[in-house]
C-alpha cells in the first residue's frame, strides 16, 4: 500500500472517530452518565489525529503540496469534517510531469 492511500484511509478514520466522539460518546457521557464511550473513543481519536498530522508531512511532497496547502491540511485535522474534504479533493497524486511545488 502506498503512502497516499494510507493517508486517505487515516484521514477518513480520523474524521469518523472525531464525529463519533462528538456526536455519540460525549452525549453518552454527559446525558446518560456513561463515560466509557469517551474512555474508548478519546484515545482512539487521539492516535488517529497524531497519525493524520504526521502523515501530512509524509505525503506533502508526493502530492506536491505547497506550504499553504500543508498548513490548511494540518488545520483541517481540528475540524470535525474537514479531513473528508482533504481526502476527497487534495489527496490525489499529482500528474507525473508536474514539478513539485516550492515551499
PDB file of N, CA and C in Angstrom:
ATOM      1  N   UNK A   1       0.851  -1.173   0.000  1.00  0.00           N
ATOM      2  CA  UNK A   1       0.000   0.000   0.000  1.00  0.00           C
ATOM      3  C   UNK A   1       0.898   1.238   0.000  1.00  0.00           C
ATOM      4  N   UNK A   2       0.618   2.164  -0.897  1.00  0.00           N
ATOM      5  CA  UNK A   2       1.434   3.367  -0.941  1.00  0.00           C
ATOM      6  C   UNK A   2       1.003   4.354   0.138  1.00  0.00           C
ATOM      7  N   UNK A   3       1.828   5.347   0.375  1.00  0.00           N
ATOM      8  CA  UNK A   3       1.627   6.282   1.477  1.00  0.00           C
ATOM      9  C   UNK A   3       0.396   7.164   1.255  1.00  0.00           C
ATOM     10  N   UNK A   4       0.095   7.513   0.011  1.00  0.00           N
ATOM     11  CA  UNK A   4      -1.071   8.356  -0.263  1.00  0.00           C
ATOM     12  C   UNK A   4      -2.356   7.593   0.064  1.00  0.00           C
ATOM     13  N   UNK A   5      -2.414   6.320  -0.307  1.00  0.00           N
ATOM     14  CA  UNK A   5      -3.589   5.513   0.020  1.00  0.00           C
ATOM     15  C   UNK A   5      -3.733   5.361   1.530  1.00  0.00           C
ATOM     16  N   UNK A   6      -2.624   5.141   2.216  1.00  0.00           N
ATOM     17  CA  UNK A   6      -2.659   5.033   3.679  1.00  0.00           C
ATOM     18  C   UNK A   6      -3.135   6.353   4.293  1.00  0.00           C
ATOM     19  N   UNK A   7      -2.663   7.476   3.750  1.00  0.00           N
ATOM     20  CA  UNK A   7      -3.101   8.781   4.244  1.00  0.00           C
ATOM     21  C   UNK A   7      -4.598   8.965   4.051  1.00  0.00           C
ATOM     22  N   UNK A   8      -5.121   8.552   2.912  1.00  0.00           N
ATOM     23  CA  UNK A   8      -6.550   8.695   2.659  1.00  0.00           C
ATOM     24  C   UNK A   8      -7.364   7.879   3.660  1.00  0.00           C
ATOM     25  N   UNK A   9      -6.901   6.677   3.970  1.00  0.00           N
ATOM     26  CA  UNK A   9      -7.601   5.826   4.937  1.00  0.00           C
ATOM     27  C   UNK A   9      -7.545   6.447   6.332  1.00  0.00           C
ATOM     28  N   UNK A  10      -6.365   6.930   6.733  1.00  0.00           N
ATOM     29  CA  UNK A  10      -6.222   7.553   8.048  1.00  0.00           C
ATOM     30  C   UNK A  10      -7.053   8.832   8.124  1.00  0.00           C
ATOM     31  N   UNK A  11      -7.104   9.591   7.051  1.00  0.00           N
ATOM     32  CA  UNK A  11      -7.892  10.823   7.025  1.00  0.00           C
ATOM     33  C   UNK A  11      -9.376  10.533   7.273  1.00  0.00           C
ATOM     34  N   UNK A  12      -9.902   9.531   6.608  1.00  0.00           N
ATOM     35  CA  UNK A  12     -11.308   9.156   6.804  1.00  0.00           C
ATOM     36  C   UNK A  12     -11.531   8.630   8.218  1.00  0.00           C
ATOM     37  N   UNK A  13     -10.620   7.780   8.677  1.00  0.00           N
ATOM     38  CA  UNK A  13     -10.765   7.210  10.026  1.00  0.00           C
ATOM     39  C   UNK A  13     -10.712   8.303  11.089  1.00  0.00           C
ATOM     40  N   UNK A  14      -9.832   9.283  10.905  1.00  0.00           N
ATOM     41  CA  UNK A  14      -9.717  10.378  11.871  1.00  0.00           C
ATOM     42  C   UNK A  14     -11.000  11.191  11.916  1.00  0.00           C
ATOM     43  N   UNK A  15     -11.554  11.501  10.755  1.00  0.00           N
ATOM     44  CA  UNK A  15     -12.790  12.281  10.700  1.00  0.00           C
ATOM     45  C   UNK A  15     -13.958  11.513  11.315  1.00  0.00           C
ATOM     46  N   UNK A  16     -14.057  10.234  11.021  1.00  0.00           N
ATOM     47  CA  UNK A  16     -15.138   9.415  11.585  1.00  0.00           C
ATOM     48  C   UNK A  16     -15.000   9.324  13.099  1.00  0.00           C
ATOM     49  N   UNK A  17     -13.772   9.109  13.577  1.00  0.00           N
ATOM     50  CA  UNK A  17     -13.569   8.999  15.029  1.00  0.00           C
ATOM     51  C   UNK A  17     -13.916  10.308  15.736  1.00  0.00           C
ATOM     52  N   UNK A  18     -13.612  11.434  15.113  1.00  0.00           N
ATOM     53  CA  UNK A  18     -13.944  12.731  15.692  1.00  0.00           C
ATOM     54  C   UNK A  18     -15.461  12.899  15.788  1.00  0.00           C
ATOM     55  N   UNK A  19     -16.163  12.535  14.712  1.00  0.00           N
ATOM     56  CA  UNK A  19     -17.620  12.651  14.727  1.00  0.00           C
ATOM     57  C   UNK A  19     -18.250  11.709  15.752  1.00  0.00           C
ATOM     58  N   UNK A  20     -17.740  10.493  15.850  1.00  0.00           N
ATOM     59  CA  UNK A  20     -18.264   9.553  16.854  1.00  0.00           C
ATOM     60  C   UNK A  20     -18.024  10.095  18.255  1.00  0.00           C
ATOM     61  N   UNK A  21     -16.847  10.652  18.469  1.00  0.00           N
ATOM     62  CA  UNK A  21     -16.526  11.230  19.777  1.00  0.00           C
ATOM     63  C   UNK A  21     -17.479  12.374  20.118  1.00  0.00           C
ATOM     64  N   UNK A  22     -17.700  13.267  19.164  1.00  0.00           N
ATOM     65  CA  UNK A  22     -18.549  14.437  19.422  1.00  0.00           C
ATOM     66  C   UNK A  22     -20.039  14.116  19.473  1.00  0.00           C
ATOM     67  N   UNK A  23     -20.499  13.263  18.572  1.00  0.00           N
ATOM     68  CA  UNK A  23     -21.936  13.055  18.418  1.00  0.00           C
ATOM     69  C   UNK A  23     -22.497  11.863  19.190  1.00  0.00           C
ATOM     70  N   UNK A  24     -21.645  10.929  19.583  1.00  0.00           N
ATOM     71  CA  UNK A  24     -22.127   9.753  20.306  1.00  0.00           C
ATOM     72  C   UNK A  24     -21.518   9.670  21.706  1.00  0.00           C
ATOM     73  N   UNK A  25     -20.184   9.678  21.767  1.00  0.00           N
ATOM     74  CA  UNK A  25     -19.514   9.455  23.058  1.00  0.00           C
ATOM     75  C   UNK A  25     -19.762  10.586  24.053  1.00  0.00           C
ATOM     76  N   UNK A  26     -19.627  11.821  23.611  1.00  0.00           N
ATOM     77  CA  UNK A  26     -19.829  12.941  24.533  1.00  0.00           C
ATOM     78  C   UNK A  26     -21.273  13.014  25.046  1.00  0.00           C
ATOM     79  N   UNK A  27     -22.286  12.892  24.191  1.00  0.00           N
ATOM     80  CA  UNK A  27     -23.657  12.871  24.728  1.00  0.00           C
ATOM     81  C   UNK A  27     -23.900  11.705  25.687  1.00  0.00           C
ATOM     82  N   UNK A  28     -23.329  10.541  25.402  1.00  0.00           N
ATOM     83  CA  UNK A  28     -23.482   9.427  26.335  1.00  0.00           C
ATOM     84  C   UNK A  28     -22.862   9.750  27.686  1.00  0.00           C
ATOM     85  N   UNK A  29     -21.717  10.402  27.658  1.00  0.00           N
ATOM     86  CA  UNK A  29     -21.037  10.741  28.915  1.00  0.00           C
ATOM     87  C   UNK A  29     -21.864  11.727  29.747  1.00  0.00           C
ATOM     88  N   UNK A  30     -22.349  12.772  29.110  1.00  0.00           N
ATOM     89  CA  UNK A  30     -22.996  13.837  29.870  1.00  0.00           C
ATOM     90  C   UNK A  30     -24.510  13.672  30.032  1.00  0.00           C
ATOM     91  N   UNK A  31     -25.155  12.969  29.128  1.00  0.00           N
ATOM     92  CA  UNK A  31     -26.607  12.824  29.228  1.00  0.00           C
ATOM     93  C   UNK A  31     -27.023  11.481  29.824  1.00  0.00           C
ATOM     94  N   UNK A  32     -26.215  10.456  29.632  1.00  0.00           N
ATOM     95  CA  UNK A  32     -26.581   9.125  30.116  1.00  0.00           C
ATOM     96  C   UNK A  32     -25.645   8.645  31.214  1.00  0.00           C
ATOM     97  N   UNK A  33     -24.743   9.520  31.634  1.00  0.00           N
ATOM     98  CA  UNK A  33     -23.782   9.177  32.684  1.00  0.00           C
ATOM     99  C   UNK A  33     -23.042   7.870  32.365  1.00  0.00           C
ATOM    100  N   UNK A  34     -22.570   7.779  31.117  1.00  0.00           N
ATOM    101  CA  UNK A  34     -21.835   6.604  30.652  1.00  0.00           C
ATOM    102  C   UNK A  34     -20.503   7.048  30.050  1.00  0.00           C
ATOM    103  N   UNK A  35     -19.483   7.281  30.886  1.00  0.00           N
ATOM    104  CA  UNK A  35     -18.215   7.794  30.389  1.00  0.00           C
ATOM    105  C   UNK A  35     -17.363   6.774  29.630  1.00  0.00           C
ATOM    106  N   UNK A  36     -17.764   5.537  29.599  1.00  0.00           N
ATOM    107  CA  UNK A  36     -16.940   4.514  28.952  1.00  0.00           C
ATOM    108  C   UNK A  36     -16.739   4.795  27.459  1.00  0.00           C
ATOM    109  N   UNK A  37     -17.734   5.375  26.801  1.00  0.00           N
ATOM    110  CA  UNK A  37     -17.602   5.674  25.372  1.00  0.00           C
ATOM    111  C   UNK A  37     -16.473   6.670  25.120  1.00  0.00           C
ATOM    112  N   UNK A  38     -16.373   7.684  25.971  1.00  0.00           N
ATOM    113  CA  UNK A  38     -15.298   8.664  25.834  1.00  0.00           C
ATOM    114  C   UNK A  38     -13.959   8.038  26.203  1.00  0.00           C
ATOM    115  N   UNK A  39     -13.957   7.146  27.168  1.00  0.00           N
ATOM    116  CA  UNK A  39     -12.728   6.477  27.568  1.00  0.00           C
ATOM    117  C   UNK A  39     -12.173   5.605  26.438  1.00  0.00           C
ATOM    118  N   UNK A  40     -13.039   5.145  25.568  1.00  0.00           N
ATOM    119  CA  UNK A  40     -12.590   4.353  24.423  1.00  0.00           C
ATOM    120  C   UNK A  40     -12.295   5.246  23.221  1.00  0.00           C
ATOM    121  N   UNK A  41     -13.227   6.130  22.885  1.00  0.00           N
ATOM    122  CA  UNK A  41     -13.087   6.946  21.674  1.00  0.00           C
ATOM    123  C   UNK A  41     -12.073   8.067  21.821  1.00  0.00           C
ATOM    124  N   UNK A  42     -11.874   8.582  23.024  1.00  0.00           N
ATOM    125  CA  UNK A  42     -10.900   9.658  23.219  1.00  0.00           C
ATOM    126  C   UNK A  42      -9.498   9.246  22.796  1.00  0.00           C
ATOM    127  N   UNK A  43      -8.951   8.184  23.371  1.00  0.00           N
ATOM    128  CA  UNK A  43      -7.610   7.747  22.960  1.00  0.00           C
ATOM    129  C   UNK A  43      -7.553   7.265  21.503  1.00  0.00           C
ATOM    130  N   UNK A  44      -8.626   6.631  21.038  1.00  0.00           N
ATOM    131  CA  UNK A  44      -8.653   6.177  19.641  1.00  0.00           C
ATOM    132  C   UNK A  44      -8.542   7.367  18.704  1.00  0.00           C
ATOM    133  N   UNK A  45      -9.338   8.382  18.965  1.00  0.00           N
ATOM    134  CA  UNK A  45      -9.269   9.585  18.134  1.00  0.00           C
ATOM    135  C   UNK A  45      -7.909  10.266  18.280  1.00  0.00           C
ATOM    136  N   UNK A  46      -7.355  10.276  19.480  1.00  0.00           N
ATOM    137  CA  UNK A  46      -6.048  10.889  19.687  1.00  0.00           C
ATOM    138  C   UNK A  46      -4.960  10.237  18.849  1.00  0.00           C
ATOM    139  N   UNK A  47      -4.945   8.927  18.811  1.00  0.00           N
ATOM    140  CA  UNK A  47      -3.957   8.203  17.998  1.00  0.00           C
ATOM    141  C   UNK A  47      -4.162   8.492  16.516  1.00  0.00           C
ATOM    142  N   UNK A  48      -5.417   8.492  16.073  1.00  0.00           N
ATOM    143  CA  UNK A  48      -5.693   8.781  14.664  1.00  0.00           C
ATOM    144  C   UNK A  48      -5.353  10.225  14.305  1.00  0.00           C
ATOM    145  N   UNK A  49      -5.585  11.149  15.224  1.00  0.00           N
ATOM    146  CA  UNK A  49      -5.220  12.548  14.978  1.00  0.00           C
ATOM    147  C   UNK A  49      -3.706  12.695  14.824  1.00  0.00           C
ATOM    148  N   UNK A  50      -2.949  12.049  15.696  1.00  0.00           N
ATOM    149  CA  UNK A  50      -1.483  12.105  15.597  1.00  0.00           C
ATOM    150  C   UNK A  50      -1.015  11.459  14.296  1.00  0.00           C
ATOM    151  N   UNK A  51      -1.628  10.336  13.920  1.00  0.00           N
ATOM    152  CA  UNK A  51      -1.271   9.675  12.662  1.00  0.00           C
ATOM    153  C   UNK A  51      -1.575  10.580  11.469  1.00  0.00           C
ATOM    154  N   UNK A  52      -2.744  11.219  11.484  1.00  0.00           N
ATOM    155  CA  UNK A  52      -3.124  12.135  10.398  1.00  0.00           C
ATOM    156  C   UNK A  52      -2.119  13.282  10.290  1.00  0.00           C
ATOM    157  N   UNK A  53      -1.819  13.892  11.421  1.00  0.00           N
ATOM    158  CA  UNK A  53      -0.895  15.030  11.425  1.00  0.00           C
ATOM    159  C   UNK A  53       0.480  14.619  10.914  1.00  0.00           C
ATOM    160  N   UNK A  54       0.978  13.495  11.395  1.00  0.00           N
ATOM    161  CA  UNK A  54       2.289  13.026  10.932  1.00  0.00           C
ATOM    162  C   UNK A  54       2.293  12.676   9.459  1.00  0.00           C
ATOM    163  N   UNK A  55       1.227  12.067   8.999  1.00  0.00           N
ATOM    164  CA  UNK A  55       1.178  11.653   7.596  1.00  0.00           C
ATOM    165  C   UNK A  55       1.063  12.832   6.640  1.00  0.00           C
ATOM    166  N   UNK A  56       0.528  13.954   7.105  1.00  0.00           N
ATOM    167  CA  UNK A  56       0.501  15.148   6.255  1.00  0.00           C
ATOM    168  C   UNK A  56       1.923  15.482   5.796  1.00  0.00           C
ATOM    169  N   UNK A  57       2.889  15.358   6.697  1.00  0.00           N
ATOM    170  CA  UNK A  57       4.269  15.676   6.349  1.00  0.00           C
ATOM    171  C   UNK A  57       4.884  14.634   5.416  1.00  0.00           C
ATOM    172  N   UNK A  58       4.435  13.393   5.509  1.00  0.00           N
ATOM    173  CA  UNK A  58       4.952  12.351   4.628  1.00  0.00           C
ATOM    174  C   UNK A  58       4.393  12.453   3.212  1.00  0.00           C
ATOM    175  N   UNK A  59       3.148  12.877   3.067  1.00  0.00           N
ATOM    176  CA  UNK A  59       2.534  12.909   1.740  1.00  0.00           C
ATOM    177  C   UNK A  59       2.674  14.254   1.045  1.00  0.00           C
ATOM    178  N   UNK A  60       3.069  15.270   1.758  1.00  0.00           N
ATOM    179  CA  UNK A  60       3.074  16.614   1.170  1.00  0.00           C
ATOM    180  C   UNK A  60       3.941  16.702  -0.082  1.00  0.00           C
ATOM    181  N   UNK A  61       5.106  16.074  -0.068  1.00  0.00           N
ATOM    182  CA  UNK A  61       5.978  16.144  -1.246  1.00  0.00           C
ATOM    183  C   UNK A  61       5.429  15.295  -2.391  1.00  0.00           C
ATOM    184  N   UNK A  62       4.948  14.102  -2.067  1.00  0.00           N
ATOM    185  CA  UNK A  62       4.412  13.223  -3.096  1.00  0.00           C
ATOM    186  C   UNK A  62       3.170  13.818  -3.759  1.00  0.00           C
ATOM    187  N   UNK A  63       2.361  14.539  -3.001  1.00  0.00           N
ATOM    188  CA  UNK A  63       1.167  15.177  -3.548  1.00  0.00           C
ATOM    189  C   UNK A  63       1.450  16.581  -4.075  1.00  0.00           C
ATOM    190  N   UNK A  64       2.692  17.014  -3.928  1.00  0.00           N
ATOM    191  CA  UNK A  64       3.154  18.316  -4.415  1.00  0.00           C
ATOM    192  C   UNK A  64       2.365  19.477  -3.800  1.00  0.00           C
ATOM    193  N   UNK A  65       2.201  19.400  -2.470  1.00  0.00           N
ATOM    194  CA  UNK A  65       1.528  20.469  -1.750  1.00  0.00           C
ATOM    195  C   UNK A  65       2.522  21.579  -1.444  1.00  0.00           C
ATOM    196  N   UNK A  66       2.086  22.828  -1.608  1.00  0.00           N
ATOM    197  CA  UNK A  66       2.899  23.948  -1.154  1.00  0.00           C
ATOM    198  C   UNK A  66       2.666  24.139   0.348  1.00  0.00           C
ATOM    199  N   UNK A  67       3.327  25.119   0.931  1.00  0.00           N
ATOM    200  CA  UNK A  67       3.235  25.323   2.386  1.00  0.00           C
ATOM    201  C   UNK A  67       1.817  25.711   2.796  1.00  0.00           C
ATOM    202  N   UNK A  68       1.133  26.491   1.958  1.00  0.00           N
ATOM    203  CA  UNK A  68      -0.226  26.914   2.291  1.00  0.00           C
ATOM    204  C   UNK A  68      -1.164  25.711   2.390  1.00  0.00           C
ATOM    205  N   UNK A  69      -1.102  24.828   1.417  1.00  0.00           N
ATOM    206  CA  UNK A  69      -1.973  23.654   1.440  1.00  0.00           C
ATOM    207  C   UNK A  69      -1.605  22.721   2.597  1.00  0.00           C
ATOM    208  N   UNK A  70      -0.327  22.625   2.906  1.00  0.00           N
ATOM    209  CA  UNK A  70       0.111  21.794   4.033  1.00  0.00           C
ATOM    210  C   UNK A  70      -0.459  22.327   5.337  1.00  0.00           C
ATOM    211  N   UNK A  71      -0.372  23.628   5.540  1.00  0.00           N
ATOM    212  CA  UNK A  71      -0.909  24.240   6.761  1.00  0.00           C
ATOM    213  C   UNK A  71      -2.422  24.063   6.819  1.00  0.00           C
ATOM    214  N   UNK A  72      -3.101  24.225   5.701  1.00  0.00           N
ATOM    215  CA  UNK A  72      -4.560  24.034   5.678  1.00  0.00           C
ATOM    216  C   UNK A  72      -4.930  22.578   5.974  1.00  0.00           C
ATOM    217  N   UNK A  73      -4.155  21.634   5.457  1.00  0.00           N
ATOM    218  CA  UNK A  73      -4.419  20.218   5.749  1.00  0.00           C
ATOM    219  C   UNK A  73      -4.202  19.928   7.228  1.00  0.00           C
ATOM    220  N   UNK A  74      -3.194  20.545   7.829  1.00  0.00           N
ATOM    221  CA  UNK A  74      -2.970  20.377   9.267  1.00  0.00           C
ATOM    222  C   UNK A  74      -4.118  20.988  10.065  1.00  0.00           C
ATOM    223  N   UNK A  75      -4.560  22.170   9.669  1.00  0.00           N
ATOM    224  CA  UNK A  75      -5.681  22.820  10.356  1.00  0.00           C
ATOM    225  C   UNK A  75      -6.962  22.012  10.195  1.00  0.00           C
ATOM    226  N   UNK A  76      -7.103  21.317   9.081  1.00  0.00           N
ATOM    227  CA  UNK A  76      -8.299  20.506   8.848  1.00  0.00           C
ATOM    228  C   UNK A  76      -8.451  19.404   9.890  1.00  0.00           C
ATOM    229  N   UNK A  77      -7.351  18.980  10.483  1.00  0.00           N
ATOM    230  CA  UNK A  77      -7.411  17.929  11.490  1.00  0.00           C
ATOM    231  C   UNK A  77      -8.166  18.317  12.748  1.00  0.00           C
ATOM    232  N   UNK A  78      -8.331  19.605  13.000  1.00  0.00           N
ATOM    233  CA  UNK A  78      -9.027  20.040  14.215  1.00  0.00           C
ATOM    234  C   UNK A  78     -10.498  20.389  13.956  1.00  0.00           C
ATOM    235  N   UNK A  79     -10.937  20.256  12.724  1.00  0.00           N
ATOM    236  CA  UNK A  79     -12.338  20.490  12.378  1.00  0.00           C
ATOM    237  C   UNK A  79     -13.013  19.138  12.120  1.00  0.00           C
ATOM    238  N   UNK A  80     -14.216  18.942  12.604  1.00  0.00           N
ATOM    239  CA  UNK A  80     -14.832  17.612  12.551  1.00  0.00           C
ATOM    240  C   UNK A  80     -14.941  16.963  11.177  1.00  0.00           C
ATOM    241  N   UNK A  81     -15.303  17.682  10.134  1.00  0.00           N
ATOM    242  CA  UNK A  81     -15.491  17.040   8.837  1.00  0.00           C
ATOM    243  C   UNK A  81     -14.455  17.444   7.796  1.00  0.00           C
ATOM    244  N   UNK A  82     -13.553  18.335   8.114  1.00  0.00           N
ATOM    245  CA  UNK A  82     -12.573  18.821   7.151  1.00  0.00           C
ATOM    246  C   UNK A  82     -11.648  17.735   6.597  1.00  0.00           C
ATOM    247  N   UNK A  83     -11.240  16.720   7.377  1.00  0.00           N
ATOM    248  CA  UNK A  83     -10.416  15.677   6.771  1.00  0.00           C
ATOM    249  C   UNK A  83     -11.107  14.927   5.626  1.00  0.00           C
ATOM    250  N   UNK A  84     -12.437  14.892   5.612  1.00  0.00           N
ATOM    251  CA  UNK A  84     -13.139  14.313   4.470  1.00  0.00           C
ATOM    252  C   UNK A  84     -12.847  15.135   3.211  1.00  0.00           C
ATOM    253  N   UNK A  85     -12.844  16.458   3.343  1.00  0.00           N
ATOM    254  CA  UNK A  85     -12.532  17.347   2.225  1.00  0.00           C
ATOM    255  C   UNK A  85     -11.100  17.119   1.744  1.00  0.00           C
ATOM    256  N   UNK A  86     -10.162  17.073   2.673  1.00  0.00           N
ATOM    257  CA  UNK A  86      -8.752  16.862   2.317  1.00  0.00           C
ATOM    258  C   UNK A  86      -8.599  15.544   1.564  1.00  0.00           C
ATOM    259  N   UNK A  87      -9.208  14.497   2.092  1.00  0.00           N
ATOM    260  CA  UNK A  87      -9.094  13.180   1.449  1.00  0.00           C
ATOM    261  C   UNK A  87      -9.707  13.196   0.059  1.00  0.00           C
ATOM    262  N   UNK A  88     -10.862  13.788  -0.085  1.00  0.00           N
ATOM    263  CA  UNK A  88     -11.579  13.740  -1.360  1.00  0.00           C
ATOM    264  C   UNK A  88     -10.970  14.652  -2.434  1.00  0.00           C
ATOM    265  N   UNK A  89     -10.534  15.837  -2.037  1.00  0.00           N
ATOM    266  CA  UNK A  89     -10.093  16.820  -3.027  1.00  0.00           C
ATOM    267  C   UNK A  89      -8.580  16.967  -3.156  1.00  0.00           C
ATOM    268  N   UNK A  90      -7.838  16.794  -2.086  1.00  0.00           N
ATOM    269  CA  UNK A  90      -6.406  17.090  -2.127  1.00  0.00           C
ATOM    270  C   UNK A  90      -5.507  15.867  -2.116  1.00  0.00           C
ATOM    271  N   UNK A  91      -6.010  14.718  -1.743  1.00  0.00           N
ATOM    272  CA  UNK A  91      -5.154  13.534  -1.595  1.00  0.00           C
ATOM    273  C   UNK A  91      -5.153  12.682  -2.862  1.00  0.00           C
ATOM    274  N   UNK A  92      -5.013  13.334  -3.982  1.00  0.00           N
ATOM    275  CA  UNK A  92      -4.901  12.631  -5.253  1.00  0.00           C
ATOM    276  C   UNK A  92      -3.513  12.897  -5.811  1.00  0.00           C
ATOM    277  N   UNK A  93      -2.827  11.845  -6.259  1.00  0.00           N
ATOM    278  CA  UNK A  93      -1.471  12.052  -6.780  1.00  0.00           C
ATOM    279  C   UNK A  93      -1.441  13.079  -7.903  1.00  0.00           C
ATOM    280  N   UNK A  94      -0.422  13.926  -7.886  1.00  0.00           N
ATOM    281  CA  UNK A  94      -0.257  14.949  -8.917  1.00  0.00           C
ATOM    282  C   UNK A  94       0.165  14.277 -10.225  1.00  0.00           C
ATOM    283  N   UNK A  95      -0.126  14.905 -11.356  1.00  0.00           N
ATOM    284  CA  UNK A  95       0.312  14.351 -12.645  1.00  0.00           C
ATOM    285  C   UNK A  95       1.819  14.159 -12.667  1.00  0.00           C
ATOM    286  N   UNK A  96       2.271  13.139 -13.376  1.00  0.00           N
ATOM    287  CA  UNK A  96       3.692  12.756 -13.365  1.00  0.00           C
ATOM    288  C   UNK A  96       4.612  13.851 -13.867  1.00  0.00           C
ATOM    289  N   UNK A  97       4.208  14.625 -14.871  1.00  0.00           N
ATOM    290  CA  UNK A  97       5.078  15.640 -15.441  1.00  0.00           C
ATOM    291  C   UNK A  97       5.155  16.924 -14.638  1.00  0.00           C
ATOM    292  N   UNK A  98       4.342  17.075 -13.642  1.00  0.00           N
ATOM    293  CA  UNK A  98       4.270  18.311 -12.866  1.00  0.00           C
ATOM    294  C   UNK A  98       5.400  18.367 -11.845  1.00  0.00           C
ATOM    295  N   UNK A  99       6.069  19.508 -11.783  1.00  0.00           N
ATOM    296  CA  UNK A  99       7.167  19.672 -10.827  1.00  0.00           C
ATOM    297  C   UNK A  99       6.606  19.911  -9.425  1.00  0.00           C
ATOM    298  N   UNK A 100       7.330  19.465  -8.401  1.00  0.00           N
ATOM    299  CA  UNK A 100       6.880  19.709  -7.019  1.00  0.00           C
ATOM    300  C   UNK A 100       6.783  21.194  -6.727  1.00  0.00           C
ATOM    301  N   UNK A 101       5.797  21.574  -5.953  1.00  0.00           N
ATOM    302  CA  UNK A 101       5.619  22.975  -5.545  1.00  0.00           C
ATOM    303  C   UNK A 101       6.715  23.363  -4.575  1.00  0.00           C
ATOM    304  N   UNK A 102       7.197  24.575  -4.697  1.00  0.00           N
ATOM    305  CA  UNK A 102       8.227  25.075  -3.778  1.00  0.00           C
ATOM    306  C   UNK A 102       7.576  25.602  -2.525  1.00  0.00           C
ATOM    307  N   UNK A 103       8.130  25.262  -1.376  1.00  0.00           N
ATOM    308  CA  UNK A 103       7.571  25.734  -0.107  1.00  0.00           C
ATOM    309  C   UNK A 103       8.486  26.713   0.558  1.00  0.00           C
TER     310      UNK A 103
END
